[in-house]
Tab-separated table of C-alpha atoms and ligand atoms in Angstrom:
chain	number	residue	atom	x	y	z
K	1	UNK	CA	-2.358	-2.734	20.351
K	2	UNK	CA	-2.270	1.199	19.652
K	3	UNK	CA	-5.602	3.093	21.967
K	4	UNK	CA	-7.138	-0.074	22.230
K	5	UNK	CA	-7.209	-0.970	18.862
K	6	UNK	CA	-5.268	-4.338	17.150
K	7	UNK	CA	-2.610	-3.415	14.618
K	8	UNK	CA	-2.105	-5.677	11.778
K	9	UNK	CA	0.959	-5.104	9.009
K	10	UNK	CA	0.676	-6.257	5.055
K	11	UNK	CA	3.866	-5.967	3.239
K	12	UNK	CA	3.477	-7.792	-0.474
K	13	UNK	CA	7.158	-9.041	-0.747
K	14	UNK	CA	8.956	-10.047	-4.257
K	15	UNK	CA	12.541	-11.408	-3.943
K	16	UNK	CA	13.298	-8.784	-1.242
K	17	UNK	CA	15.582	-10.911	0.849
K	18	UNK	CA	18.317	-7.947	1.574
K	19	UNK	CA	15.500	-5.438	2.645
K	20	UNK	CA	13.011	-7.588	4.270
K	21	UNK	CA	14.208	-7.668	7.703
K	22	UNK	CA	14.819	-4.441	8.176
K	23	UNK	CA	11.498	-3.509	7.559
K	24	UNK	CA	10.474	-5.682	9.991
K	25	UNK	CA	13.051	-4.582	13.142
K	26	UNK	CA	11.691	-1.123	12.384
K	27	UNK	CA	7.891	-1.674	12.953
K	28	UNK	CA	7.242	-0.694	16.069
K	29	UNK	CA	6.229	-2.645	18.589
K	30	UNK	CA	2.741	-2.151	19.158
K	31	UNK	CA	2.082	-3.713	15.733
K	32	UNK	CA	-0.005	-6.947	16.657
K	33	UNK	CA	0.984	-9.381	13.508
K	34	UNK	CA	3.346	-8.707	10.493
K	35	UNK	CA	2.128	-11.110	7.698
K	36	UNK	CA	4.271	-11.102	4.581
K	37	UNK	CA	3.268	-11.834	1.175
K	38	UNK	CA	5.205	-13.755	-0.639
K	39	UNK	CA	5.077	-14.235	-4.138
K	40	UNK	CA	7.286	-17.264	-4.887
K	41	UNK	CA	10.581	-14.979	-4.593
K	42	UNK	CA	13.272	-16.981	-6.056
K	43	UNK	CA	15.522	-15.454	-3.051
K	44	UNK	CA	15.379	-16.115	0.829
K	45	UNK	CA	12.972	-13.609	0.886
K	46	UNK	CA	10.365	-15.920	3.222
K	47	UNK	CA	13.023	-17.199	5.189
K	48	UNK	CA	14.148	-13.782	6.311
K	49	UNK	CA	10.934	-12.921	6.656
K	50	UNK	CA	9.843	-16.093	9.031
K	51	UNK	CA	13.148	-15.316	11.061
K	52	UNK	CA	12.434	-11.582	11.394
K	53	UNK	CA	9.449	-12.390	13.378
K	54	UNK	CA	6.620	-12.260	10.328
K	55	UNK	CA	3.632	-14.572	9.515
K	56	UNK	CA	4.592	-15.541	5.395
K	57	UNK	CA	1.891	-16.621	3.728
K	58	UNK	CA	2.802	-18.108	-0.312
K	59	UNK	CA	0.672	-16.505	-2.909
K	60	UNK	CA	1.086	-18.391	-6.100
K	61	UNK	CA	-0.638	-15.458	-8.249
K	62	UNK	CA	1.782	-12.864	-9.215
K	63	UNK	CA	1.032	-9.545	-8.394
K	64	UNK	CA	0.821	-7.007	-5.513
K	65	UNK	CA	-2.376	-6.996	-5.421
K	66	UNK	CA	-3.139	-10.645	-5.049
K	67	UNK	CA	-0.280	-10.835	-2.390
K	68	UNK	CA	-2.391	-8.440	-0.734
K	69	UNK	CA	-5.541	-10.184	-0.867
K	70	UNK	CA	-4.157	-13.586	0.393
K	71	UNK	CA	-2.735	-11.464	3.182
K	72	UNK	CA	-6.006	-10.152	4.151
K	73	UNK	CA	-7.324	-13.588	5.109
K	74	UNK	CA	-5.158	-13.764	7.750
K	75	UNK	CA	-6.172	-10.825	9.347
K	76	UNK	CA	-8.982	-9.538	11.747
K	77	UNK	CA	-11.883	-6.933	10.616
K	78	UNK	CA	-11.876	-5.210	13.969
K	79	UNK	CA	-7.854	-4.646	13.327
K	80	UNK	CA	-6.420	-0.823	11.776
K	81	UNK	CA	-4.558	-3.026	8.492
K	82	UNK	CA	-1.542	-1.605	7.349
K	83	UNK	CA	0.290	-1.616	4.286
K	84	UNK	CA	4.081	-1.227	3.691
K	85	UNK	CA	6.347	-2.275	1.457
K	86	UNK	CA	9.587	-4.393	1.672
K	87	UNK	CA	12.132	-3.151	0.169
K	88	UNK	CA	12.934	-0.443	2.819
K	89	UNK	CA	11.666	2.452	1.124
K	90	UNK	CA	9.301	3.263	3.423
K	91	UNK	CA	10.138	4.595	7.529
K	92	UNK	CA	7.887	1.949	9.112
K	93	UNK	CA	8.287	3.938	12.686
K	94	UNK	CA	6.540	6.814	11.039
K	95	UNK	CA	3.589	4.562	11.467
K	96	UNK	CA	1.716	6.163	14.229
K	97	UNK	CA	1.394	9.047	11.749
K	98	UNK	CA	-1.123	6.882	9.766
K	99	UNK	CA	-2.824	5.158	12.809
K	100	UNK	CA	-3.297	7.245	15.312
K	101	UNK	CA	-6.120	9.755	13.220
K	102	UNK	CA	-7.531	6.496	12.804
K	103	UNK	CA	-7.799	5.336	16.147
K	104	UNK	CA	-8.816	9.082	17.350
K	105	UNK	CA	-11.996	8.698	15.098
K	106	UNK	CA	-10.805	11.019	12.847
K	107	UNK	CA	-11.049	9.113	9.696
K	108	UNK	CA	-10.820	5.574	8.488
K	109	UNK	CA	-7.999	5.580	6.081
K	110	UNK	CA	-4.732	7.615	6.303
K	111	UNK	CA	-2.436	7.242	2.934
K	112	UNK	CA	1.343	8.226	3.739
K	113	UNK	CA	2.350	11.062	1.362
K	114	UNK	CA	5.556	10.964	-0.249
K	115	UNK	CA	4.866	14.338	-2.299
K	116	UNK	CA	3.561	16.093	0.842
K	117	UNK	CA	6.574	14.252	3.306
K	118	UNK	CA	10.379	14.607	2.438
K	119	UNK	CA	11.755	11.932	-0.311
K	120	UNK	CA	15.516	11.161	-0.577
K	121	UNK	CA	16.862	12.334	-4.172
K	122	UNK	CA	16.087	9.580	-7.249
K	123	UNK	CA	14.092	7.496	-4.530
K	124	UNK	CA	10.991	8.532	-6.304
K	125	UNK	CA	11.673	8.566	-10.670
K	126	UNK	CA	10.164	11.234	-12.515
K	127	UNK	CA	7.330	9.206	-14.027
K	128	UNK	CA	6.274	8.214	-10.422
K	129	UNK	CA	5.958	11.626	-9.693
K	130	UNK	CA	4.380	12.458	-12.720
K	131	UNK	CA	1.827	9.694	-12.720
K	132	UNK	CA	0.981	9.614	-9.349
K	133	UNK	CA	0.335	13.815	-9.499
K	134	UNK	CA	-2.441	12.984	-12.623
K	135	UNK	CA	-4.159	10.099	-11.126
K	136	UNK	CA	-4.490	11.951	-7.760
K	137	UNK	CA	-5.594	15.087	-10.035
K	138	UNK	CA	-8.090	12.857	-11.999
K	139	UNK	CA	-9.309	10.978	-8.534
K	140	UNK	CA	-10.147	14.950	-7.317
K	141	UNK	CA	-12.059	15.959	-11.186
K	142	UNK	CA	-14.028	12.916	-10.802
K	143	UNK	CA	-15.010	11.606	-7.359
K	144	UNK	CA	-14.052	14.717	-5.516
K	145	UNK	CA	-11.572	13.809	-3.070
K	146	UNK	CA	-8.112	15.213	-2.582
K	147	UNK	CA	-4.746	12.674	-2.655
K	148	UNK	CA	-1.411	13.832	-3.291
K	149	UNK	CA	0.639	10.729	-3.583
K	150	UNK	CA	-0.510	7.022	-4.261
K	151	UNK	CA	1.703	6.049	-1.679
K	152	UNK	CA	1.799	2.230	-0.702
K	153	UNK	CA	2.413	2.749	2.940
K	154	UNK	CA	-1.510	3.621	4.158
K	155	UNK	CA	-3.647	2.810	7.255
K	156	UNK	CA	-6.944	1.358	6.929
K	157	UNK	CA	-10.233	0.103	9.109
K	158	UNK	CA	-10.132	-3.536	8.147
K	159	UNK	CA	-13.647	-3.173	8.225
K	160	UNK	CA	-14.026	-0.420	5.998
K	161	UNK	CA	-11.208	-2.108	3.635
K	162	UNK	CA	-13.233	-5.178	3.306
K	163	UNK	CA	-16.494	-3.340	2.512
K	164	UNK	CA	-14.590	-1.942	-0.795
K	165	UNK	CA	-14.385	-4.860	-1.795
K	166	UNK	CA	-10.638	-4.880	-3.323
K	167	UNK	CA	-10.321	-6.811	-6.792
K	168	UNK	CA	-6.852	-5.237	-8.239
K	169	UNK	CA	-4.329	-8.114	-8.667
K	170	UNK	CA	-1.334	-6.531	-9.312
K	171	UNK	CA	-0.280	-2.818	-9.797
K	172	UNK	CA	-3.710	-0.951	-9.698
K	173	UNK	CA	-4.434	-2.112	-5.829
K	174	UNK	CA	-3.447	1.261	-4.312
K	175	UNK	CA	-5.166	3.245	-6.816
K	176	UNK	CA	-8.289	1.056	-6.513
K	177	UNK	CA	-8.699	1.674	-2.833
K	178	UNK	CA	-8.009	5.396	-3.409
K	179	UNK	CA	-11.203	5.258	-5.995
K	180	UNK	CA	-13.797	3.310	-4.042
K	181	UNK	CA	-12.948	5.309	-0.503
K	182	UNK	CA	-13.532	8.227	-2.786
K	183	UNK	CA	-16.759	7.029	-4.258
K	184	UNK	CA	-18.376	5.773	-1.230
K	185	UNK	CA	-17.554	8.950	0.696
K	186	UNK	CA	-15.025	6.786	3.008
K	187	UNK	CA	-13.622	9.483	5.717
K	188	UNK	CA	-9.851	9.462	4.633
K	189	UNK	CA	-6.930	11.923	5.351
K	190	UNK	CA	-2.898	12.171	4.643
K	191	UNK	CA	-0.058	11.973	6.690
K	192	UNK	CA	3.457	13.383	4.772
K	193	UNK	CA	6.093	10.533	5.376
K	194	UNK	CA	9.370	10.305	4.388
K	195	UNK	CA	10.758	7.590	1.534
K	196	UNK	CA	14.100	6.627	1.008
K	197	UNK	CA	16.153	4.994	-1.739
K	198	UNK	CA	15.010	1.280	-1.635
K	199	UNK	CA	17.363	-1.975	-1.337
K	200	UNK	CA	17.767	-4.003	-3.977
K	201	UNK	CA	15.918	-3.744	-7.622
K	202	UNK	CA	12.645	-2.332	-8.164
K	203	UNK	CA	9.616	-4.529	-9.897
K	204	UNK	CA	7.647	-2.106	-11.256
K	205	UNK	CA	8.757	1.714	-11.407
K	206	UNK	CA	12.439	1.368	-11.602
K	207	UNK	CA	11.739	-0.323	-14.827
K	208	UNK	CA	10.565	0.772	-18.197
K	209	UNK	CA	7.801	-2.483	-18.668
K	210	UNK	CA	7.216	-1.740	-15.024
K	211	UNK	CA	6.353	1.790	-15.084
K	212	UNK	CA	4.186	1.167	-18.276
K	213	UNK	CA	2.325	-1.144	-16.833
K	214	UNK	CA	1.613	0.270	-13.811
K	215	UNK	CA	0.857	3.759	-15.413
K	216	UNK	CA	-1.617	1.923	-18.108
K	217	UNK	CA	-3.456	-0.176	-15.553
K	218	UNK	CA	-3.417	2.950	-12.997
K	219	UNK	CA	-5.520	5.480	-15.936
K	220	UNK	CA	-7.282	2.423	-17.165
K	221	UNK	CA	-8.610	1.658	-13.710
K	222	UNK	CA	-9.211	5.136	-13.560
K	223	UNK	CA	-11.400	5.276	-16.894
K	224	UNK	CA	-13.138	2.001	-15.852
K	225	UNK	CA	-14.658	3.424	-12.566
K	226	UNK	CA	-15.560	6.790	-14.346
K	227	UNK	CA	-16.547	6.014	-17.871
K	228	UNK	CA	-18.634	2.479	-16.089
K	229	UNK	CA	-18.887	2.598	-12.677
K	230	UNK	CA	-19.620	-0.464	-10.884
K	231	UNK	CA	-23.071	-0.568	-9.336
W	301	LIG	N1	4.168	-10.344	-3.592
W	301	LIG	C1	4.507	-9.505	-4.561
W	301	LIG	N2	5.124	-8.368	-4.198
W	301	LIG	C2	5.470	-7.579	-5.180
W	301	LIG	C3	5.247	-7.855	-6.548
W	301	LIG	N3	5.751	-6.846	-7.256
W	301	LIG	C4	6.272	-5.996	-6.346
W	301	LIG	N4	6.099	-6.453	-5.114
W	301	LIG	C5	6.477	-5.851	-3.842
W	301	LIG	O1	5.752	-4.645	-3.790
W	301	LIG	C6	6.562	-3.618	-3.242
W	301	LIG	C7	6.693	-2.502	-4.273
W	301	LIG	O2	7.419	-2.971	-5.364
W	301	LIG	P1	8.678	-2.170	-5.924
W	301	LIG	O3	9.427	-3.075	-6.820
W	301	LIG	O4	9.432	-1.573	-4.801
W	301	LIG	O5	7.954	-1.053	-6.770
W	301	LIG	P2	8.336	0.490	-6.768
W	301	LIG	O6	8.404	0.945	-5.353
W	301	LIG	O7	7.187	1.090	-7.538
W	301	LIG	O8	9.634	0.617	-7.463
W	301	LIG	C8	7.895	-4.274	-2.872
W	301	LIG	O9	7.822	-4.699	-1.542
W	301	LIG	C9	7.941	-5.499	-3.773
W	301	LIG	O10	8.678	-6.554	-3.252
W	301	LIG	C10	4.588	-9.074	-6.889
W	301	LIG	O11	4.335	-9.415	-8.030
W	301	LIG	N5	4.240	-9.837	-5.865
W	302	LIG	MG1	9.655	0.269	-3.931
């Protein structure tokens, strides 16, 4: 509990056995459930996770997105949700950064800025940067709402979260949420936080396929909501 308010934690979780549970020792402790998503990791990853103190749930699907999603079912609409990833790229005790304008009324989702925060060197690669800067720029042209990073650590009213009724499956989930708070006017701020070198290997943008497919499916997402927006 954080001001009266029940704090739940995502983290979507592929084969990050090494980094897992120190994620988890660093979430501070008035988080009320950690679930982690597990995607059928081929490594301890749910194991570590279990032992670390987390609720795993097993999401046959691939994809972030669909991690997320199973997640969600575990979790309470009257709880602030948030999202983190697990391979300890992220400083989960910056978290009260992304609450607590939430739980002062100030708005109803906080994304953690990497671009506005302080990012170790090569933790964030070029295209990242690059891609992240035009979909936030593209976000503003269209829908009129300022981002500067699509950062996955971000607070959210589970409420509000499960009135945008998230689709993405894999790699566009951060950038759909960014879209349909914009669209429906959703009160929403940034918090700069600070990101780190991760552990292990990267699934999507420390890869070429990765980065291409996330960069594709971010613009196309982008285009879809613009060019035929849902009603
Ligand atoms: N469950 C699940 N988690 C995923 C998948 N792909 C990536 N992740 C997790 O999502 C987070 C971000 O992925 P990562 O490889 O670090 O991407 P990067 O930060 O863009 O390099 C990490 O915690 C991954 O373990 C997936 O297909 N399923
Ligand atoms: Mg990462």
């Amino acid at each position: 509990m954080r001001q009266g308010r029940k704090i739940e934690v995502v983290i979507p979780a592929l084969n990050e056995e090494q980094a897992i549970a120190r994620v988890i020792a660093d979430i501070p402790d008035f988080v009320d459930q950690i679930i982690v998503a597990d995607n059928g990791s081929s490594d301890d990853t749910a194991n570590c996770a279990s032992q670390a103190g987390a609720v795993v749930v097993h999401q046959p699907e691939r994809g972030y997105g669909a991690a997320c999603l199973l997640a969600l079912e575990q979790t309470d609409e009257r709880s602030i949700i948030v999202f983190l990833d697990g391979d300890y790229s992220d400083f989960p005790e910056e978290m009260p950064l992304l609450v607590d304008p939430i739980t002062a009324g100030k708005a109803q989702m906080v994304i953690g800025s990497r671009a506005a925060g302080t990012s170790q060197r090569g933790a964030l690669t070029p295209p990242q940067i690059f891609g992240n800067w035009l979909a936030c720029r593209l976000i503003d042209l269209i829908w009129g709402l300022k981002f500067t990073d699509l950062g996955p650590f971000r607070a959210i009213e589970g409420k509000a979260l499960s009135d945008l009724d998230m689709r993405d499956q894999n790699f566009g989930w951060t950038v759909e949420m960014q879209i349909k708070a914009a669209r429906s006017n959703l009160p929403s701020l940034e918090a700069p936080v600070s990101y780190k070198q991760r552990i292990g290997v990267s699934k999507v943008s420390g890869t070429v396929k990765g980065s291409v497919l996330a960069g594709t499916k971010i613009l196309g997402l982008i285009a879809r909501y613009a060019l035929f927006p849902p009603r």
